[in-house]
CSV table of C-alpha atoms in Angstrom, one decimal:
chain,number,residue,atom,x,y,z
L,1,MET,CA,-48.0,32.8,57.6
L,2,GLU,CA,-50.9,31.1,56.0
L,3,ALA,CA,-50.9,30.0,52.4
L,4,ALA,CA,-53.4,31.7,50.2
L,5,PRO,CA,-56.3,29.4,49.6
L,6,ASP,CA,-56.4,30.0,45.8
L,7,GLN,CA,-52.6,29.4,45.3
L,8,ASP,CA,-53.3,25.7,44.4
L,9,GLN,CA,-55.7,26.8,41.7
L,10,HIS,CA,-52.9,28.4,39.6
L,11,GLN,CA,-50.8,25.2,39.3
L,12,PRO,CA,-51.6,23.1,36.3
L,13,GLN,CA,-53.5,19.9,37.0
L,14,HIS,CA,-52.6,16.8,35.0
L,15,LYS,CA,-55.0,14.0,34.8
L,16,PRO,CA,-53.4,10.5,34.7
L,17,SER,CA,-55.5,9.6,31.7
L,18,GLU,CA,-54.0,12.4,29.6
L,19,HIS,CA,-51.2,11.6,27.2
L,20,THR,CA,-48.6,14.2,26.6
L,21,GLU,CA,-46.0,13.8,23.9
L,22,HIS,CA,-42.5,14.4,24.9
L,23,ASP,CA,-39.3,14.9,22.9
L,24,PHE,CA,-37.9,11.7,24.4
L,25,ASP,CA,-40.6,9.5,22.9
L,26,VAL,CA,-39.3,6.9,20.4
L,27,LYS,CA,-40.8,7.6,17.0
L,28,THR,CA,-40.6,5.4,14.0
L,29,LEU,CA,-39.2,7.4,11.1
L,30,LEU,CA,-39.2,4.7,8.5
L,31,SER,CA,-40.1,1.0,8.4
L,32,TRP,CA,-39.9,-1.5,5.6
L,33,SER,CA,-39.4,-5.2,4.7
L,34,ALA,CA,-36.7,-6.4,2.3
L,35,PRO,CA,-34.5,-9.5,1.6
L,36,GLY,CA,-31.9,-10.1,4.3
L,37,ARG,CA,-29.0,-10.0,1.7
L,38,PRO,CA,-28.6,-9.2,-1.9
L,39,PHE,CA,-29.4,-12.2,-4.0
L,40,THR,CA,-29.3,-13.1,-7.7
L,41,LYS,CA,-30.1,-16.5,-9.1
L,42,LYS,CA,-26.9,-18.2,-10.3
L,43,GLY,CA,-26.8,-20.3,-13.5
L,44,ARG,CA,-25.4,-23.7,-14.2
L,45,GLN,CA,-22.1,-22.3,-15.3
L,46,PHE,CA,-21.5,-20.8,-11.9
L,47,TYR,CA,-22.0,-24.1,-10.0
L,48,LEU,CA,-19.9,-26.0,-12.5
L,49,SER,CA,-17.0,-23.4,-12.2
L,50,VAL,CA,-17.1,-23.6,-8.4
L,51,ILE,CA,-17.0,-27.4,-8.5
L,52,LEU,CA,-14.1,-27.5,-10.9
L,53,LEU,CA,-12.1,-25.0,-8.8
L,54,LEU,CA,-12.9,-27.1,-5.7
L,55,GLY,CA,-11.6,-30.2,-7.5
L,56,LEU,CA,-8.4,-28.4,-8.5
L,57,PHE,CA,-7.6,-27.1,-5.0
L,58,GLU,CA,-8.5,-30.5,-3.5
L,59,VAL,CA,-6.0,-32.3,-5.7
L,60,ILE,CA,-3.3,-29.7,-4.8
L,61,LEU,CA,-4.0,-30.1,-1.1
L,62,PHE,CA,-4.1,-33.9,-1.4
L,63,LEU,CA,-0.6,-33.8,-2.9
L,64,PHE,CA,0.6,-31.8,0.1
L,65,SER,CA,-1.3,-34.1,2.6
L,66,GLN,CA,-3.4,-31.3,3.9
L,67,TYR,CA,-6.5,-33.4,4.7
L,68,GLU,CA,-7.9,-31.1,7.3
L,69,LEU,CA,-7.7,-28.1,5.0
L,70,MET,CA,-9.4,-30.2,2.3
L,71,LEU,CA,-12.4,-30.7,4.7
L,72,VAL,CA,-12.5,-27.0,5.5
L,73,LEU,CA,-12.4,-26.1,1.8
L,74,VAL,CA,-15.3,-28.6,1.1
L,75,ALA,CA,-17.3,-27.1,4.0
L,76,LEU,CA,-16.8,-23.5,2.9
L,77,THR,CA,-17.6,-24.4,-0.7
L,78,PHE,CA,-20.8,-26.1,0.4
L,79,LEU,CA,-21.8,-23.0,2.5
L,80,SER,CA,-21.2,-20.7,-0.5
L,81,LEU,CA,-23.2,-22.9,-2.8
L,82,VAL,CA,-26.1,-23.1,-0.4
L,83,LEU,CA,-26.1,-19.3,0.1
L,84,SER,CA,-26.0,-18.7,-3.6
L,85,SER,CA,-28.9,-21.1,-4.3
L,86,VAL,CA,-31.3,-20.4,-1.5
L,87,PRO,CA,-33.0,-17.0,-1.6
L,88,PRO,CA,-33.0,-15.0,1.7
L,89,HIS,CA,-36.2,-14.4,3.7
L,90,ASN,CA,-37.5,-10.9,4.2
L,91,PHE,CA,-36.3,-9.0,7.2
L,92,HIS,CA,-38.1,-6.2,8.9
L,93,TYR,CA,-36.1,-2.9,9.2
L,94,LYS,CA,-37.0,0.1,11.2
L,95,ILE,CA,-35.3,3.5,11.6
L,96,THR,CA,-36.4,5.3,14.8
L,97,THR,CA,-35.4,8.4,16.7
L,98,GLU,CA,-33.3,6.1,19.0
L,99,GLY,CA,-31.5,4.0,16.3
L,100,ILE,CA,-31.9,1.2,13.8
L,101,LYS,CA,-33.8,-2.0,14.3
L,102,VAL,CA,-33.1,-5.1,12.2
L,103,GLU,CA,-35.5,-7.9,13.1
L,104,ASP,CA,-35.0,-8.3,16.9
L,105,TYR,CA,-31.7,-6.5,17.2
L,106,PHE,CA,-31.6,-2.8,18.0
L,107,TYR,CA,-28.6,-0.5,17.4
L,108,ILE,CA,-28.7,2.9,19.1
L,109,TRP,CA,-27.1,5.9,17.4
L,110,SER,CA,-24.1,6.0,19.8
L,111,GLU,CA,-23.1,2.5,18.6
L,112,LEU,CA,-23.1,3.5,15.0
L,113,TYR,CA,-20.4,5.5,13.2
L,114,ASP,CA,-21.5,6.6,9.7
L,115,PHE,CA,-23.4,5.3,6.6
L,116,TYR,CA,-23.1,5.1,2.8
L,117,PHE,CA,-24.9,3.3,0.0
L,118,LYS,CA,-23.6,0.6,-2.4
L,119,PHE,CA,-25.0,-1.2,-5.3
L,120,ILE,CA,-24.5,-5.0,-4.7
L,121,ASP,CA,-25.8,-7.7,-7.0
L,122,ARG,CA,-28.3,-5.3,-8.7
L,123,THR,CA,-29.6,-4.3,-5.2
L,124,ASP,CA,-29.4,-0.9,-3.4
L,125,VAL,CA,-27.8,-1.6,0.0
L,126,LEU,CA,-27.4,0.8,3.0
L,127,ILE,CA,-24.2,0.1,4.8
L,128,VAL,CA,-24.0,1.5,8.3
L,129,ARG,CA,-20.6,1.2,10.0
L,130,THR,CA,-20.5,0.5,13.7
L,131,GLN,CA,-18.2,1.8,16.5
L,132,ALA,CA,-17.5,-1.8,17.7
L,133,PHE,CA,-15.3,-4.2,15.8
L,134,LEU,CA,-18.2,-6.7,15.6
L,135,PRO,CA,-20.4,-6.6,13.6
L,136,GLY,CA,-18.4,-3.8,11.9
L,137,GLU,CA,-21.0,-3.1,9.2
L,138,LEU,CA,-24.7,-3.5,8.9
L,139,LYS,CA,-25.7,-4.2,5.3
L,140,ILE,CA,-29.3,-3.4,4.9
L,141,SER,CA,-31.2,-4.1,1.7
L,142,LEU,CA,-33.4,-1.1,0.8
L,143,GLY,CA,-35.9,-3.0,-1.3
L,144,ASP,CA,-38.2,-0.4,-3.0
L,145,ILE,CA,-37.2,2.5,-0.7
L,146,PRO,CA,-35.3,5.2,-2.6
L,147,ARG,CA,-31.8,6.1,-1.4
L,148,GLU,CA,-32.5,9.8,-1.1
L,149,HIS,CA,-35.4,9.2,1.3
L,150,VAL,CA,-33.3,7.1,3.6
L,151,ARG,CA,-30.4,9.5,3.4
L,152,LYS,CA,-32.6,12.5,4.4
L,153,ILE,CA,-33.7,10.6,7.5
L,154,LEU,CA,-30.3,9.2,8.6
L,155,VAL,CA,-28.2,12.4,7.9
L,156,ARG,CA,-29.8,13.9,11.1
L,157,TYR,CA,-28.2,11.2,13.2
L,158,LEU,CA,-25.1,9.9,11.4
L,159,PRO,CA,-22.5,11.3,9.1
L,160,TYR,CA,-23.0,10.5,5.4
L,161,ARG,CA,-20.1,9.3,3.2
L,162,GLU,CA,-20.6,9.8,-0.5
L,163,TYR,CA,-17.5,7.8,-1.3
L,164,VAL,CA,-15.7,5.2,0.9
L,165,HIS,CA,-12.3,4.1,-0.2
L,166,PRO,CA,-12.4,0.4,-0.9
L,167,THR,CA,-10.1,-1.8,1.3
L,168,PHE,CA,-7.4,-4.1,-0.1
L,169,MET,CA,-9.7,-7.1,0.2
L,170,GLU,CA,-12.6,-5.4,-1.7
L,171,LYS,CA,-10.2,-4.3,-4.5
L,172,SER,CA,-8.8,-7.9,-4.7
L,173,ALA,CA,-12.2,-9.4,-4.8
L,174,GLU,CA,-13.3,-7.0,-7.5
L,175,TRP,CA,-10.2,-7.7,-9.5
L,176,LEU,CA,-10.7,-11.5,-9.2
L,177,SER,CA,-14.4,-11.4,-10.2
L,178,HIS,CA,-13.6,-9.1,-13.1
L,179,ASN,CA,-10.7,-11.1,-14.5
L,180,PHE,CA,-11.8,-14.6,-13.6
L,181,PRO,CA,-15.6,-14.6,-13.6
L,182,LEU,CA,-17.4,-17.7,-12.4
L,183,GLU,CA,-20.4,-16.9,-14.6
L,184,LYS,CA,-20.9,-14.9,-17.8
L,185,THR,CA,-23.1,-11.9,-17.3
């Protein structure tokens, strides 16, 4: 049997220069820049309180001959003082159809668990929990982007939690900062 000569004419012809949009193309849904972490400028009282607490703990550790622990405490205090005095640089965030990109790191939706919002240091923060133990949570500053706009985009890909029960450590930190503030607000 011979093939009909006009049978090839019924099949669609695609030219290599044509661009066809597919469902599996990665699309940017939202992109913005915001500080890498919540930041508020601390006053002189904060630094003085931290130094006095460090001195108190250093004396106690010295009396128990815990010299290595004294060095660790000085290093951690120095780190916290530097982080509280140096403002963070802006990060570039992007939400796509494939996942969330923070600077050069990309997290696909299957690596992420759920999300919620929190107000930290007078800044709106999107918190995305991950499936893996590390990093555990992505804390993303929203900057000028409204919560509702981000929620409408993310709810298509991840479950939204209106309320997340605080852990013991979060409750303890809140209690300490409320009852023993390092700085008057």
